PDB file of C-alpha atoms in Angstrom:
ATOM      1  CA  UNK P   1     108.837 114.704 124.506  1.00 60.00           C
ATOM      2  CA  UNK P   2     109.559 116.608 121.147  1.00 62.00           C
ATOM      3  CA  UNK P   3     107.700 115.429 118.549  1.00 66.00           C
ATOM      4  CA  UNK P   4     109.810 114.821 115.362  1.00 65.00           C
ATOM      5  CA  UNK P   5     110.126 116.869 112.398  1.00 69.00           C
ATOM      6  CA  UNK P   6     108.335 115.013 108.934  1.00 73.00           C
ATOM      7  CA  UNK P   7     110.541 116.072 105.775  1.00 76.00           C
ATOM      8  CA  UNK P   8     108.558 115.590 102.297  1.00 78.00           C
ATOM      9  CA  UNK P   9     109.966 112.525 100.552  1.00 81.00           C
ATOM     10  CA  UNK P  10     110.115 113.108  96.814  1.00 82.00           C
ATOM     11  CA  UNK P  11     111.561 110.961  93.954  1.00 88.00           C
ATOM     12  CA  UNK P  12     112.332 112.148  90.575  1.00 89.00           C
ATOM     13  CA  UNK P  13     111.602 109.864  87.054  1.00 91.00           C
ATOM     14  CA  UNK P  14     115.309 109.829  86.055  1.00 92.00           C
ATOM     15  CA  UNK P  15     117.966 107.325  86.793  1.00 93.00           C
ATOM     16  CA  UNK P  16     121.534 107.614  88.538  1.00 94.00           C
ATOM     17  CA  UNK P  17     124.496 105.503  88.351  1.00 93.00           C
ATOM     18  CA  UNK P  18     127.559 105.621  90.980  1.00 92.00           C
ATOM     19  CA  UNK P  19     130.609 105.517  89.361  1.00 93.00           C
ATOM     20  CA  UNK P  20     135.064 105.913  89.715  1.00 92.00           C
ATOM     21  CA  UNK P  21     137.575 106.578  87.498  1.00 91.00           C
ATOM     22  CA  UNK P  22     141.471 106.418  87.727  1.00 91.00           C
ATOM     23  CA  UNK P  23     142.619 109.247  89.001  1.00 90.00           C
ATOM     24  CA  UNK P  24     145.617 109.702  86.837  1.00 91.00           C
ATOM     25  CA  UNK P  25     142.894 110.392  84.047  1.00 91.00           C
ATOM     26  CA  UNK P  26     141.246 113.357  85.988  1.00 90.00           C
ATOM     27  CA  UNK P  27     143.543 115.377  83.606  1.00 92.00           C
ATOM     28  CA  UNK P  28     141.507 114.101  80.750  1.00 92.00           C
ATOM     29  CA  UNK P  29     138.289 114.865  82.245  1.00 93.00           C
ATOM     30  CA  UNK P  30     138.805 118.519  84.209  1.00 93.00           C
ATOM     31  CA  UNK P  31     137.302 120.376  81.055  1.00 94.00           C
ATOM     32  CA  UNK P  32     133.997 118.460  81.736  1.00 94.00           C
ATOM     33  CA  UNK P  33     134.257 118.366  85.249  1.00 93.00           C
ATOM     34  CA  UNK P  34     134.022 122.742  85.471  1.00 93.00           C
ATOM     35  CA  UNK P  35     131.345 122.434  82.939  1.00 93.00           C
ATOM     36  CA  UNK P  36     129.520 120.006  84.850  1.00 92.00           C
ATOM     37  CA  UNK P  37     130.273 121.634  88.426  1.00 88.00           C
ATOM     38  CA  UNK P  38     129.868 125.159  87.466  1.00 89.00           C
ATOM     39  CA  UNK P  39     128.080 125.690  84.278  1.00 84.00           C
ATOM     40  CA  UNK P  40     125.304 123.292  84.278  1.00 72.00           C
ATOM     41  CA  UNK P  41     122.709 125.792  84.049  1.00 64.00           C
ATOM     42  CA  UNK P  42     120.158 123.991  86.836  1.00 57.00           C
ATOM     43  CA  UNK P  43     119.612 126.760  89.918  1.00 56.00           C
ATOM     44  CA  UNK P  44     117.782 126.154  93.114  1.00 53.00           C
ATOM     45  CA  UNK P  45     114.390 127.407  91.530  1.00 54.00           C
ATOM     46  CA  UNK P  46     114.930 124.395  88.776  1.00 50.00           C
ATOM     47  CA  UNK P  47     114.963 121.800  92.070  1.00 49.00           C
ATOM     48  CA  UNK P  48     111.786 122.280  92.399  1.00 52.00           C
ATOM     49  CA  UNK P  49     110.723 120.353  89.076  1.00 54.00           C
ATOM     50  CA  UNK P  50     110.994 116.743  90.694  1.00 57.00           C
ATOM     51  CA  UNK P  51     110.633 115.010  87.259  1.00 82.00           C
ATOM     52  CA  UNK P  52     113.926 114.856  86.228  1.00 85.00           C
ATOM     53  CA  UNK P  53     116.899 116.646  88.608  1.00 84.00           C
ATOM     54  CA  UNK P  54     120.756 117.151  87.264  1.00 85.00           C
ATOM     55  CA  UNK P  55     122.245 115.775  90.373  1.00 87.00           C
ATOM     56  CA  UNK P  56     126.161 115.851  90.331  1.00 92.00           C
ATOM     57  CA  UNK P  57     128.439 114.367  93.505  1.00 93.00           C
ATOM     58  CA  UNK P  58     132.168 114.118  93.054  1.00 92.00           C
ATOM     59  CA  UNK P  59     134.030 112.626  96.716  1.00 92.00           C
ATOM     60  CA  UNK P  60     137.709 112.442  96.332  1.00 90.00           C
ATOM     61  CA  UNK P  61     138.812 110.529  99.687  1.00 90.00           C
ATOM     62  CA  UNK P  62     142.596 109.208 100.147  1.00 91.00           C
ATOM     63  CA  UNK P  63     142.823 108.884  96.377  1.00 87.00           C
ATOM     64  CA  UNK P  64     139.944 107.160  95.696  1.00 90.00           C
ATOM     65  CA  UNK P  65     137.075 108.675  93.283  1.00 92.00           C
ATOM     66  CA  UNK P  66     133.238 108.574  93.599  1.00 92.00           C
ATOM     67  CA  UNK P  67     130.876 110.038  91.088  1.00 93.00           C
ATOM     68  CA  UNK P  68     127.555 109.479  91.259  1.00 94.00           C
ATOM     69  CA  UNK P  69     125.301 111.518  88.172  1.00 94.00           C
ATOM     70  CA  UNK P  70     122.081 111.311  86.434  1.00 93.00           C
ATOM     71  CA  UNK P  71     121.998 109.690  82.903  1.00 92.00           C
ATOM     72  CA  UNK P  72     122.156 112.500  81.066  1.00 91.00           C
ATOM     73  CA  UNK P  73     124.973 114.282  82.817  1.00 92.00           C
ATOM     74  CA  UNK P  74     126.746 111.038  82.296  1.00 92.00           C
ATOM     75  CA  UNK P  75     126.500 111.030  78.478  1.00 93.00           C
ATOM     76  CA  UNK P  76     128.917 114.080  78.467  1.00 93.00           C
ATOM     77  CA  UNK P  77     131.600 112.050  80.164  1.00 93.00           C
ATOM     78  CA  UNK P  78     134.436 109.386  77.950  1.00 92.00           C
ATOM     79  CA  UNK P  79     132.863 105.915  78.736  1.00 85.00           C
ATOM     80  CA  UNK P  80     136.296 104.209  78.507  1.00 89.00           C
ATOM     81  CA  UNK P  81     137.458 106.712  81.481  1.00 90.00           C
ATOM     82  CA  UNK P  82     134.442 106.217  84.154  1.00 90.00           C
ATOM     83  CA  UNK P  83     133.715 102.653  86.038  1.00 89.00           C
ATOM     84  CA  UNK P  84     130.470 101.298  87.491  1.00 85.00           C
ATOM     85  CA  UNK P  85     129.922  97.736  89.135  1.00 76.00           C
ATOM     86  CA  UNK P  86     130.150  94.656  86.540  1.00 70.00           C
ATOM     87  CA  UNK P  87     126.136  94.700  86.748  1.00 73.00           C
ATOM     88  CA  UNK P  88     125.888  98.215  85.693  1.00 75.00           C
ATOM     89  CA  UNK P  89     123.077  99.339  87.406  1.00 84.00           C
ATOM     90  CA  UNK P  90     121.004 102.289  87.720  1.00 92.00           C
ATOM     91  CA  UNK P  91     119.594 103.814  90.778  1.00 93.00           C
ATOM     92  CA  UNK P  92     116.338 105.501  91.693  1.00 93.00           C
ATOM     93  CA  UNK P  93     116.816 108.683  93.692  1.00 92.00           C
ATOM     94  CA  UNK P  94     114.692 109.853  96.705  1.00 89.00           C
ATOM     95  CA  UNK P  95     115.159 113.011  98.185  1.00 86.00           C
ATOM     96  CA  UNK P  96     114.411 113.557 101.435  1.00 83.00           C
ATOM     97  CA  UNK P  97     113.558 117.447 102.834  1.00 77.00           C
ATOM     98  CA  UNK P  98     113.007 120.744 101.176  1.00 70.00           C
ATOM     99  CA  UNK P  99     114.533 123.229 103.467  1.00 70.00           C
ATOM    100  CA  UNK P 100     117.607 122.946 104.987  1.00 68.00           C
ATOM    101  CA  UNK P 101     117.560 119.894 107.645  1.00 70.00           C
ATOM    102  CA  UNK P 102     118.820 120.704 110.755  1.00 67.00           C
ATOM    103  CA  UNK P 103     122.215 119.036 111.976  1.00 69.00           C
ATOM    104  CA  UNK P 104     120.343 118.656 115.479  1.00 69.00           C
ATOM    105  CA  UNK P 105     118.259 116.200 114.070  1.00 72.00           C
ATOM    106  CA  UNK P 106     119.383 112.992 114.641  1.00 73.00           C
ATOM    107  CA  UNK P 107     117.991 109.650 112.974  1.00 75.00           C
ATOM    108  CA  UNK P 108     117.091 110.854 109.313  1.00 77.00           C
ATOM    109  CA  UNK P 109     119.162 108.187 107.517  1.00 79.00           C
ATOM    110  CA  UNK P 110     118.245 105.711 110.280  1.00 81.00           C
ATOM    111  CA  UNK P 111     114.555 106.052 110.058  1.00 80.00           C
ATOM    112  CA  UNK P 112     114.620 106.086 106.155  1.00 81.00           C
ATOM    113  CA  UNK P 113     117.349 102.777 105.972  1.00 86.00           C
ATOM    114  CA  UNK P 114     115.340 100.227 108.486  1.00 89.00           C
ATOM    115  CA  UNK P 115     112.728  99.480 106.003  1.00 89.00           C
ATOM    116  CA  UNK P 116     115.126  99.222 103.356  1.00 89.00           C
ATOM    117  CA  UNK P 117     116.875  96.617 105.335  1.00 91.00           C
ATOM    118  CA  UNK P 118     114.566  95.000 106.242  1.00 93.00           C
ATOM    119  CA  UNK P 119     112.794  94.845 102.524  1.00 94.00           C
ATOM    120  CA  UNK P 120     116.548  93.573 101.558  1.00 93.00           C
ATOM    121  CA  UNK P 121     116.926  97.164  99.594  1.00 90.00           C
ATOM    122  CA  UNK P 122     120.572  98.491  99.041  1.00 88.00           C
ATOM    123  CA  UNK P 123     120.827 102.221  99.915  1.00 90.00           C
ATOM    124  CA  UNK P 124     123.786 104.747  98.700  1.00 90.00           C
ATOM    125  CA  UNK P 125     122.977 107.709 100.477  1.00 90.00           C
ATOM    126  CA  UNK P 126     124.700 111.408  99.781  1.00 90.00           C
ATOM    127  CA  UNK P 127     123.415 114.328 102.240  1.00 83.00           C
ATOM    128  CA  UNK P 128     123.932 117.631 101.538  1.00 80.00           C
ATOM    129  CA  UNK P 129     122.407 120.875 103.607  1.00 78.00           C
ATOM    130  CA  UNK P 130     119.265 120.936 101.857  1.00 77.00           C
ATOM    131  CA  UNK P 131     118.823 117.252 100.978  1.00 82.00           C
ATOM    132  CA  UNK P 132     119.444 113.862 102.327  1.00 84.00           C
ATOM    133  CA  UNK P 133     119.281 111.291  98.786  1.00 88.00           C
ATOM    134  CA  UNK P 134     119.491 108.029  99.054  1.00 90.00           C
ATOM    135  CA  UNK P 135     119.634 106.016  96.207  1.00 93.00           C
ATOM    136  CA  UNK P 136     117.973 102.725  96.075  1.00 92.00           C
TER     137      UNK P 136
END
């Protein structure tokens, strides 16, 4: 049996939050957005600071907006234009991998959300092709 592949799990000091906004007011916003998307100045190299990460995720699915940013990111943003939960919480981040994780690996997320579960931990998880990140 193949043994499975162990992925560092790191977690940087900052905070997240997972947010929407209408889209009729991504007009209002697309300025920001480029800036944010394209110009934010972090680089691969920078990734490897785990203290604080810029960590940007924009999903627009059938209409509906998802954001999810670190603090600071999120102070360049109109508050009256973005929406979090009535609680407004913020998330820790942990990042799991630090080379690219192979798509034949199955069970990543599953292995990493049991003990959440079962601790009674809510998860948001975002993968991308270097990083899974789930915040909790």
């Amino acid at each position: 049996a193949a043994s499975p592949t162990m992925h560092p799990i790191l977690s940087p000091e900052n905070r997240f939050c997972v947010m929407t906004l209408d889209p009729d007011t991504l007009p209002a916003i697309a300025t920001i957005l480029i800036e944010v998307l394209f110009y934010s100045g972090s680089s691969p190299k920078d990734s490897r600071n785990l203290e604080c990460i810029k960590f940007f995720s924009f999903s627009l699915i059938e209409g509906y907006i998802s954001i999810v940013m670190d603090t600071e990111t999120q102070k360049k943003f109109p508050s009256n234009l973005l929406f979090t939960s009535s609680s407004e919480e913020l998330w820790r981040m942990v990042r799991i991998g630090g080379q690219p994780l192979g798509f034949d690996e199955c069970g990543i997320v599953a292995q990493f959300s049991e003990p959440l579960a079962d601790a009674d931990i809510s998860a948001y998880y975002i993968s991308t092709f270097n990083f899974d990140h789930a915040l909790v």
